[in-house]
Amino acid sequence: MITDLRQITIFQDLPDEGVERIIPMLKKRQFRKNQVIIYEQDQNGDVFIIRSGSIKVYSLLEDKEIIYGVAFPGHVVGEIEAIYYDDYRIASIAAMETVHTWFITKQDFLKIVDEYPSVLRRAYWLLVESVRILNRKAQYISFLDTRLKAANLIYDLYCNLGMETDTESAYIIDYKLTHHVIANMIGVTRESISKVLKDFQDEGIISIERKTITITDLPKLRSICDSVGHIPPKHRIWYA
């Protein structure tokens, strides 16, 4: 669990006195799995800092969910609405597992931004990163078939969460994802993603056990992704 404020991206450049100034503003909150932290279009400017666990950022339209992304310890959510003049929420956020957070009121966060411009600068950098990620997601959903969408998502997961295994040239995605969540991340049906993942397993590209994906043929996975244009691994990182 994160205990040092400077492990949070937007606070990395704070001086010691800045950390001491902000710590009293932080309040702890815990959320259980599937609990909604923020509802889309709510008017609430609180900023949440993820200390442990993971969340999803999503929207619902006629009971259909589209997941814009997931976030992990060290990420901040709600900072853009806090800075913007109208603080209605642009997406919903829910816990994917038990999540521990710090939260800061909008008023306190704006004080921090005024006193420490580096926080605003890093918040802007993260906004640009978010737009870049969403642009690629829009391309996936609009132009690629299910196989290419799934391959790119798995490669994205590898670039962000991949870990070497005891088996040579195999990499485990250090995060459990259901077929339902994967489908909602790329805008396809659960049935279609299940078929593609089975095809990838039959082709020896991945293996799946207990909702955990292991990449067993990374060059082949990469070649599938590169067939529609090369995206360097560093540009697949969700947040710097």
PDB file of C-alpha atoms in Angstrom:
ATOM      1  CA  MET A   1       0.000   0.000   0.000  1.00  0.00           C
ATOM      2  CA  ILE A   2       1.225   3.493  -0.844  1.00  0.00           C
ATOM      3  CA  THR A   3       2.234   5.479   2.222  1.00  0.00           C
ATOM      4  CA  ASP A   4       4.487   8.158   0.691  1.00  0.00           C
ATOM      5  CA  LEU A   5       2.670  11.024  -1.045  1.00  0.00           C
ATOM      6  CA  ARG A   6       5.521  11.408  -3.534  1.00  0.00           C
ATOM      7  CA  GLN A   7       4.777   7.938  -4.897  1.00  0.00           C
ATOM      8  CA  ILE A   8       1.745   9.614  -6.478  1.00  0.00           C
ATOM      9  CA  THR A   9       2.590  10.893  -9.963  1.00  0.00           C
ATOM     10  CA  ILE A  10       1.144  14.386  -9.649  1.00  0.00           C
ATOM     11  CA  PHE A  11       2.873  14.966  -6.310  1.00  0.00           C
ATOM     12  CA  GLN A  12       6.333  13.706  -7.299  1.00  0.00           C
ATOM     13  CA  ASP A  13       7.890  17.165  -7.495  1.00  0.00           C
ATOM     14  CA  LEU A  14       6.661  18.440  -4.140  1.00  0.00           C
ATOM     15  CA  PRO A  15       9.245  19.801  -1.697  1.00  0.00           C
ATOM     16  CA  ASP A  16       9.301  18.433   1.844  1.00  0.00           C
ATOM     17  CA  GLU A  17       7.312  21.353   3.168  1.00  0.00           C
ATOM     18  CA  GLY A  18       4.695  20.741   0.486  1.00  0.00           C
ATOM     19  CA  VAL A  19       4.228  17.154   1.619  1.00  0.00           C
ATOM     20  CA  GLU A  20       3.893  18.302   5.221  1.00  0.00           C
ATOM     21  CA  ARG A  21       1.357  20.922   4.123  1.00  0.00           C
ATOM     22  CA  ILE A  22      -0.828  18.419   2.250  1.00  0.00           C
ATOM     23  CA  ILE A  23      -0.786  15.393   4.575  1.00  0.00           C
ATOM     24  CA  PRO A  24      -3.367  16.887   7.002  1.00  0.00           C
ATOM     25  CA  MET A  25      -5.747  17.430   4.054  1.00  0.00           C
ATOM     26  CA  LEU A  26      -5.839  13.704   3.192  1.00  0.00           C
ATOM     27  CA  LYS A  27      -8.698  11.569   4.450  1.00  0.00           C
ATOM     28  CA  LYS A  28      -8.815   7.772   4.187  1.00  0.00           C
ATOM     29  CA  ARG A  29     -11.640   5.907   2.491  1.00  0.00           C
ATOM     30  CA  GLN A  30     -12.041   2.226   1.687  1.00  0.00           C
ATOM     31  CA  PHE A  31     -14.291   0.751  -1.007  1.00  0.00           C
ATOM     32  CA  ARG A  32     -15.376  -2.850  -1.410  1.00  0.00           C
ATOM     33  CA  LYS A  33     -15.268  -4.741  -4.704  1.00  0.00           C
ATOM     34  CA  ASN A  34     -17.815  -3.408  -7.243  1.00  0.00           C
ATOM     35  CA  GLN A  35     -18.672  -0.415  -5.064  1.00  0.00           C
ATOM     36  CA  VAL A  36     -19.153   2.764  -7.081  1.00  0.00           C
ATOM     37  CA  ILE A  37     -16.784   5.515  -6.008  1.00  0.00           C
ATOM     38  CA  ILE A  38     -18.010   8.189  -8.420  1.00  0.00           C
ATOM     39  CA  TYR A  39     -21.183   8.323 -10.519  1.00  0.00           C
ATOM     40  CA  GLU A  40     -21.108   9.927 -13.948  1.00  0.00           C
ATOM     41  CA  GLN A  41     -22.630  13.448 -13.973  1.00  0.00           C
ATOM     42  CA  ASP A  42     -22.562  13.731 -10.182  1.00  0.00           C
ATOM     43  CA  GLN A  43     -21.516  17.180  -9.021  1.00  0.00           C
ATOM     44  CA  ASN A  44     -18.779  16.417  -6.564  1.00  0.00           C
ATOM     45  CA  GLY A  45     -15.248  17.709  -6.847  1.00  0.00           C
ATOM     46  CA  ASP A  46     -13.454  15.365  -4.449  1.00  0.00           C
ATOM     47  CA  VAL A  47     -10.149  13.959  -5.704  1.00  0.00           C
ATOM     48  CA  PHE A  48      -9.319  10.312  -4.993  1.00  0.00           C
ATOM     49  CA  ILE A  49      -5.807   8.883  -4.741  1.00  0.00           C
ATOM     50  CA  ILE A  50      -5.506   5.112  -5.116  1.00  0.00           C
ATOM     51  CA  ARG A  51      -3.276   3.618  -2.437  1.00  0.00           C
ATOM     52  CA  SER A  52      -4.056  -0.061  -3.047  1.00  0.00           C
ATOM     53  CA  GLY A  53      -6.334  -2.077  -5.306  1.00  0.00           C
ATOM     54  CA  SER A  54      -7.636  -1.130  -8.745  1.00  0.00           C
ATOM     55  CA  ILE A  55     -10.550   0.739 -10.238  1.00  0.00           C
ATOM     56  CA  LYS A  56     -12.322   0.945 -13.579  1.00  0.00           C
ATOM     57  CA  VAL A  57     -13.387   4.127 -15.349  1.00  0.00           C
ATOM     58  CA  TYR A  58     -16.558   3.494 -17.319  1.00  0.00           C
ATOM     59  CA  SER A  59     -19.911   4.665 -18.654  1.00  0.00           C
ATOM     60  CA  LEU A  60     -23.294   2.936 -18.841  1.00  0.00           C
ATOM     61  CA  LEU A  61     -25.690   3.410 -21.731  1.00  0.00           C
ATOM     62  CA  GLU A  62     -28.922   1.431 -21.656  1.00  0.00           C
ATOM     63  CA  ASP A  63     -27.264  -1.090 -19.313  1.00  0.00           C
ATOM     64  CA  LYS A  64     -24.330  -1.547 -21.698  1.00  0.00           C
ATOM     65  CA  GLU A  65     -20.972  -0.842 -20.088  1.00  0.00           C
ATOM     66  CA  ILE A  66     -17.915   0.503 -21.835  1.00  0.00           C
ATOM     67  CA  ILE A  67     -14.696   0.570 -19.816  1.00  0.00           C
ATOM     68  CA  TYR A  68     -12.410   3.449 -20.746  1.00  0.00           C
ATOM     69  CA  GLY A  69      -9.554   2.201 -18.638  1.00  0.00           C
ATOM     70  CA  VAL A  70      -8.343   0.816 -15.354  1.00  0.00           C
ATOM     71  CA  ALA A  71      -6.153   2.513 -12.755  1.00  0.00           C
ATOM     72  CA  PHE A  72      -3.852   1.205 -10.054  1.00  0.00           C
ATOM     73  CA  PRO A  73      -2.003   2.399  -6.934  1.00  0.00           C
ATOM     74  CA  GLY A  74      -0.359   5.752  -7.553  1.00  0.00           C
ATOM     75  CA  HIS A  75      -3.074   7.009  -9.874  1.00  0.00           C
ATOM     76  CA  VAL A  76      -5.366   9.932  -9.132  1.00  0.00           C
ATOM     77  CA  VAL A  77      -8.973  10.288 -10.286  1.00  0.00           C
ATOM     78  CA  GLY A  78     -11.188  13.346 -10.245  1.00  0.00           C
ATOM     79  CA  GLU A  79      -8.407  15.913 -10.460  1.00  0.00           C
ATOM     80  CA  ILE A  80      -9.546  17.231 -13.857  1.00  0.00           C
ATOM     81  CA  GLU A  81     -13.118  17.861 -12.700  1.00  0.00           C
ATOM     82  CA  ALA A  82     -11.734  19.544  -9.580  1.00  0.00           C
ATOM     83  CA  ILE A  83      -9.699  21.973 -11.682  1.00  0.00           C
ATOM     84  CA  TYR A  84     -12.436  22.554 -14.272  1.00  0.00           C
ATOM     85  CA  TYR A  85     -15.005  25.272 -13.553  1.00  0.00           C
ATOM     86  CA  ASP A  86     -17.931  22.805 -13.724  1.00  0.00           C
ATOM     87  CA  ASP A  87     -17.185  19.783 -11.548  1.00  0.00           C
ATOM     88  CA  TYR A  88     -19.781  17.326 -12.878  1.00  0.00           C
ATOM     89  CA  ARG A  89     -18.244  13.897 -13.335  1.00  0.00           C
ATOM     90  CA  ILE A  90     -17.408  12.874 -16.892  1.00  0.00           C
ATOM     91  CA  ALA A  91     -17.387   9.114 -16.135  1.00  0.00           C
ATOM     92  CA  SER A  92     -18.229   6.630 -13.411  1.00  0.00           C
ATOM     93  CA  ILE A  93     -15.561   4.934 -11.310  1.00  0.00           C
ATOM     94  CA  ALA A  94     -15.925   1.674  -9.400  1.00  0.00           C
ATOM     95  CA  ALA A  95     -13.649  -0.594  -7.393  1.00  0.00           C
ATOM     96  CA  MET A  96     -12.483  -3.736  -9.198  1.00  0.00           C
ATOM     97  CA  GLU A  97     -11.377  -5.196  -5.863  1.00  0.00           C
ATOM     98  CA  THR A  98     -11.007  -3.820  -2.346  1.00  0.00           C
ATOM     99  CA  VAL A  99      -9.576  -0.334  -2.779  1.00  0.00           C
ATOM    100  CA  HIS A 100      -7.935   1.949  -0.230  1.00  0.00           C
ATOM    101  CA  THR A 101      -7.777   5.633  -1.081  1.00  0.00           C
ATOM    102  CA  TRP A 102      -6.950   9.036   0.181  1.00  0.00           C
ATOM    103  CA  PHE A 103      -9.361  11.725  -0.852  1.00  0.00           C
ATOM    104  CA  ILE A 104      -9.029  15.505  -0.928  1.00  0.00           C
ATOM    105  CA  THR A 105     -11.875  17.980  -1.188  1.00  0.00           C
ATOM    106  CA  LYS A 106     -12.030  20.184  -4.264  1.00  0.00           C
ATOM    107  CA  GLN A 107     -11.363  23.268  -2.161  1.00  0.00           C
ATOM    108  CA  ASP A 108      -8.196  21.782  -0.661  1.00  0.00           C
ATOM    109  CA  PHE A 109      -7.008  20.464  -4.025  1.00  0.00           C
ATOM    110  CA  LEU A 110      -7.374  23.911  -5.611  1.00  0.00           C
ATOM    111  CA  LYS A 111      -5.318  25.364  -2.760  1.00  0.00           C
ATOM    112  CA  ILE A 112      -2.610  22.786  -3.518  1.00  0.00           C
ATOM    113  CA  VAL A 113      -2.666  23.646  -7.230  1.00  0.00           C
ATOM    114  CA  ASP A 114      -2.354  27.369  -6.459  1.00  0.00           C
ATOM    115  CA  GLU A 115       0.536  26.860  -4.051  1.00  0.00           C
ATOM    116  CA  TYR A 116       2.425  24.198  -6.021  1.00  0.00           C
ATOM    117  CA  PRO A 117       2.280  24.703  -9.821  1.00  0.00           C
ATOM    118  CA  SER A 118       4.122  21.410 -10.372  1.00  0.00           C
ATOM    119  CA  VAL A 119       0.923  19.593  -9.357  1.00  0.00           C
ATOM    120  CA  LEU A 120      -1.053  21.379 -12.081  1.00  0.00           C
ATOM    121  CA  ARG A 121       1.699  20.713 -14.609  1.00  0.00           C
ATOM    122  CA  ARG A 122       1.703  16.994 -13.893  1.00  0.00           C
ATOM    123  CA  ALA A 123      -2.111  16.895 -13.895  1.00  0.00           C
ATOM    124  CA  TYR A 124      -1.973  18.388 -17.403  1.00  0.00           C
ATOM    125  CA  TRP A 125       0.566  15.783 -18.515  1.00  0.00           C
ATOM    126  CA  LEU A 126      -1.722  13.016 -17.266  1.00  0.00           C
ATOM    127  CA  LEU A 127      -4.671  14.569 -19.079  1.00  0.00           C
ATOM    128  CA  VAL A 128      -2.718  14.453 -22.349  1.00  0.00           C
ATOM    129  CA  GLU A 129      -1.807  10.823 -21.629  1.00  0.00           C
ATOM    130  CA  SER A 130      -5.482  10.025 -21.016  1.00  0.00           C
ATOM    131  CA  VAL A 131      -6.487  11.612 -24.325  1.00  0.00           C
ATOM    132  CA  ARG A 132      -3.813   9.600 -26.138  1.00  0.00           C
ATOM    133  CA  ILE A 133      -5.067   6.372 -24.560  1.00  0.00           C
ATOM    134  CA  LEU A 134      -8.673   7.176 -25.428  1.00  0.00           C
ATOM    135  CA  ASN A 135      -7.678   7.981 -29.020  1.00  0.00           C
ATOM    136  CA  ARG A 136      -6.151   4.540 -29.392  1.00  0.00           C
ATOM    137  CA  LYS A 137      -9.199   2.931 -27.779  1.00  0.00           C
ATOM    138  CA  ALA A 138     -11.437   4.744 -30.258  1.00  0.00           C
ATOM    139  CA  GLN A 139      -9.306   3.386 -33.087  1.00  0.00           C
ATOM    140  CA  TYR A 140      -9.558  -0.144 -31.685  1.00  0.00           C
ATOM    141  CA  ILE A 141     -13.331   0.053 -31.392  1.00  0.00           C
ATOM    142  CA  SER A 142     -13.929   1.787 -34.729  1.00  0.00           C
ATOM    143  CA  PHE A 143     -11.513   0.123 -37.130  1.00  0.00           C
ATOM    144  CA  LEU A 144     -10.275  -3.230 -35.837  1.00  0.00           C
ATOM    145  CA  ASP A 145     -11.964  -6.608 -35.749  1.00  0.00           C
ATOM    146  CA  THR A 146     -12.338  -8.524 -32.490  1.00  0.00           C
ATOM    147  CA  ARG A 147      -9.121 -10.481 -32.976  1.00  0.00           C
ATOM    148  CA  LEU A 148      -7.027  -7.346 -33.466  1.00  0.00           C
ATOM    149  CA  LYS A 149      -8.763  -5.516 -30.621  1.00  0.00           C
ATOM    150  CA  ALA A 150      -8.086  -8.398 -28.258  1.00  0.00           C
ATOM    151  CA  ALA A 151      -4.466  -8.769 -29.364  1.00  0.00           C
ATOM    152  CA  ASN A 152      -3.794  -5.067 -28.809  1.00  0.00           C
ATOM    153  CA  LEU A 153      -5.448  -5.108 -25.399  1.00  0.00           C
ATOM    154  CA  ILE A 154      -3.392  -8.116 -24.294  1.00  0.00           C
ATOM    155  CA  TYR A 155      -0.232  -6.434 -25.552  1.00  0.00           C
ATOM    156  CA  ASP A 156      -1.209  -3.253 -23.676  1.00  0.00           C
ATOM    157  CA  LEU A 157      -1.685  -5.353 -20.542  1.00  0.00           C
ATOM    158  CA  TYR A 158       1.742  -6.895 -21.066  1.00  0.00           C
ATOM    159  CA  CYS A 159       3.369  -3.445 -21.436  1.00  0.00           C
ATOM    160  CA  ASN A 160       1.747  -2.238 -18.201  1.00  0.00           C
ATOM    161  CA  LEU A 161       1.418  -5.348 -16.045  1.00  0.00           C
ATOM    162  CA  GLY A 162       3.570  -8.051 -17.646  1.00  0.00           C
ATOM    163  CA  MET A 163       5.978 -10.028 -15.472  1.00  0.00           C
ATOM    164  CA  GLU A 164       8.510 -12.697 -16.375  1.00  0.00           C
ATOM    165  CA  THR A 165       7.687 -16.239 -15.309  1.00  0.00           C
ATOM    166  CA  ASP A 166       9.873 -19.214 -14.462  1.00  0.00           C
ATOM    167  CA  THR A 167       9.252 -20.447 -17.992  1.00  0.00           C
ATOM    168  CA  GLU A 168      11.589 -18.934 -20.583  1.00  0.00           C
ATOM    169  CA  SER A 169       9.921 -16.422 -22.924  1.00  0.00           C
ATOM    170  CA  ALA A 170       6.594 -16.527 -21.062  1.00  0.00           C
ATOM    171  CA  TYR A 171       5.059 -13.495 -19.386  1.00  0.00           C
ATOM    172  CA  ILE A 172       2.190 -13.388 -16.934  1.00  0.00           C
ATOM    173  CA  ILE A 173      -0.300 -10.516 -16.805  1.00  0.00           C
ATOM    174  CA  ASP A 174      -0.278  -9.692 -13.112  1.00  0.00           C
ATOM    175  CA  TYR A 175      -3.981  -8.920 -12.952  1.00  0.00           C
ATOM    176  CA  LYS A 176      -7.107 -11.073 -13.092  1.00  0.00           C
ATOM    177  CA  LEU A 177      -9.671 -10.117 -15.736  1.00  0.00           C
ATOM    178  CA  THR A 178     -12.938 -11.852 -16.565  1.00  0.00           C
ATOM    179  CA  HIS A 179     -14.055 -12.284 -20.177  1.00  0.00           C
ATOM    180  CA  HIS A 180     -16.873  -9.861 -19.392  1.00  0.00           C
ATOM    181  CA  VAL A 181     -14.461  -7.105 -18.329  1.00  0.00           C
ATOM    182  CA  ILE A 182     -12.152  -7.707 -21.304  1.00  0.00           C
ATOM    183  CA  ALA A 183     -15.141  -7.490 -23.653  1.00  0.00           C
ATOM    184  CA  ASN A 184     -16.257  -4.209 -22.113  1.00  0.00           C
ATOM    185  CA  MET A 185     -12.756  -2.779 -22.435  1.00  0.00           C
ATOM    186  CA  ILE A 186     -12.810  -3.155 -26.219  1.00  0.00           C
ATOM    187  CA  GLY A 187     -16.521  -2.859 -26.990  1.00  0.00           C
ATOM    188  CA  VAL A 188     -17.381  -6.409 -28.060  1.00  0.00           C
ATOM    189  CA  THR A 189     -19.632  -9.151 -26.741  1.00  0.00           C
ATOM    190  CA  ARG A 190     -18.472 -11.638 -24.130  1.00  0.00           C
ATOM    191  CA  GLU A 191     -19.169 -14.489 -26.549  1.00  0.00           C
ATOM    192  CA  SER A 192     -16.940 -13.015 -29.251  1.00  0.00           C
ATOM    193  CA  ILE A 193     -14.046 -12.339 -26.879  1.00  0.00           C
ATOM    194  CA  SER A 194     -14.311 -15.859 -25.453  1.00  0.00           C
ATOM    195  CA  LYS A 195     -13.952 -17.278 -28.967  1.00  0.00           C
ATOM    196  CA  VAL A 196     -10.931 -15.122 -29.793  1.00  0.00           C
ATOM    197  CA  LEU A 197      -9.187 -15.933 -26.512  1.00  0.00           C
ATOM    198  CA  LYS A 198      -9.755 -19.633 -27.172  1.00  0.00           C
ATOM    199  CA  ASP A 199      -8.259 -19.196 -30.652  1.00  0.00           C
ATOM    200  CA  PHE A 200      -5.208 -17.503 -29.136  1.00  0.00           C
ATOM    201  CA  GLN A 201      -4.820 -20.403 -26.726  1.00  0.00           C
ATOM    202  CA  ASP A 202      -5.155 -22.959 -29.533  1.00  0.00           C
ATOM    203  CA  GLU A 203      -2.481 -21.055 -31.483  1.00  0.00           C
ATOM    204  CA  GLY A 204      -0.112 -21.152 -28.505  1.00  0.00           C
ATOM    205  CA  ILE A 205      -0.070 -17.364 -28.084  1.00  0.00           C
ATOM    206  CA  ILE A 206      -1.526 -17.286 -24.563  1.00  0.00           C
ATOM    207  CA  SER A 207      -2.729 -19.561 -21.813  1.00  0.00           C
ATOM    208  CA  ILE A 208      -5.400 -18.683 -19.259  1.00  0.00           C
ATOM    209  CA  GLU A 209      -5.764 -20.154 -15.810  1.00  0.00           C
ATOM    210  CA  ARG A 210      -7.989 -18.799 -13.044  1.00  0.00           C
ATOM    211  CA  LYS A 211      -8.644 -15.572 -14.980  1.00  0.00           C
ATOM    212  CA  THR A 212      -4.910 -14.930 -15.318  1.00  0.00           C
ATOM    213  CA  ILE A 213      -3.421 -14.560 -18.800  1.00  0.00           C
ATOM    214  CA  THR A 214       0.077 -15.808 -19.562  1.00  0.00           C
ATOM    215  CA  ILE A 215       1.636 -14.798 -22.883  1.00  0.00           C
ATOM    216  CA  THR A 216       3.466 -17.819 -24.243  1.00  0.00           C
ATOM    217  CA  ASP A 217       4.432 -16.425 -27.663  1.00  0.00           C
ATOM    218  CA  LEU A 218       5.124 -12.709 -27.355  1.00  0.00           C
ATOM    219  CA  PRO A 219       6.668 -12.294 -30.859  1.00  0.00           C
ATOM    220  CA  LYS A 220       3.553 -13.739 -32.473  1.00  0.00           C
ATOM    221  CA  LEU A 221       1.282 -11.518 -30.385  1.00  0.00           C
ATOM    222  CA  ARG A 222       3.388  -8.499 -31.303  1.00  0.00           C
ATOM    223  CA  SER A 223       3.272  -9.387 -35.007  1.00  0.00           C
ATOM    224  CA  ILE A 224      -0.526  -9.511 -34.914  1.00  0.00           C
ATOM    225  CA  CYS A 225      -0.625  -6.041 -33.374  1.00  0.00           C
ATOM    226  CA  ASP A 226       1.977  -4.638 -35.786  1.00  0.00           C
ATOM    227  CA  SER A 227      -0.024  -5.861 -38.787  1.00  0.00           C
ATOM    228  CA  VAL A 228      -2.140  -2.705 -38.513  1.00  0.00           C
ATOM    229  CA  GLY A 229       0.666  -0.303 -37.543  1.00  0.00           C
ATOM    230  CA  HIS A 230       3.544  -0.351 -35.105  1.00  0.00           C
ATOM    231  CA  ILE A 231       2.955   1.277 -31.717  1.00  0.00           C
ATOM    232  CA  PRO A 232       6.112   1.336 -29.557  1.00  0.00           C
ATOM    233  CA  PRO A 233       5.698  -0.272 -26.122  1.00  0.00           C
ATOM    234  CA  LYS A 234       6.430   3.063 -24.389  1.00  0.00           C
ATOM    235  CA  HIS A 235       3.365   4.543 -26.100  1.00  0.00           C
ATOM    236  CA  ARG A 236       1.221   1.732 -24.708  1.00  0.00           C
ATOM    237  CA  ILE A 237       1.888   2.730 -21.110  1.00  0.00           C
ATOM    238  CA  TRP A 238      -1.374   3.939 -19.617  1.00  0.00           C
ATOM    239  CA  TYR A 239       0.124   6.496 -17.244  1.00  0.00           C
ATOM    240  CA  ALA A 240       3.723   7.583 -16.933  1.00  0.00           C
TER     241      ALA A 240
END
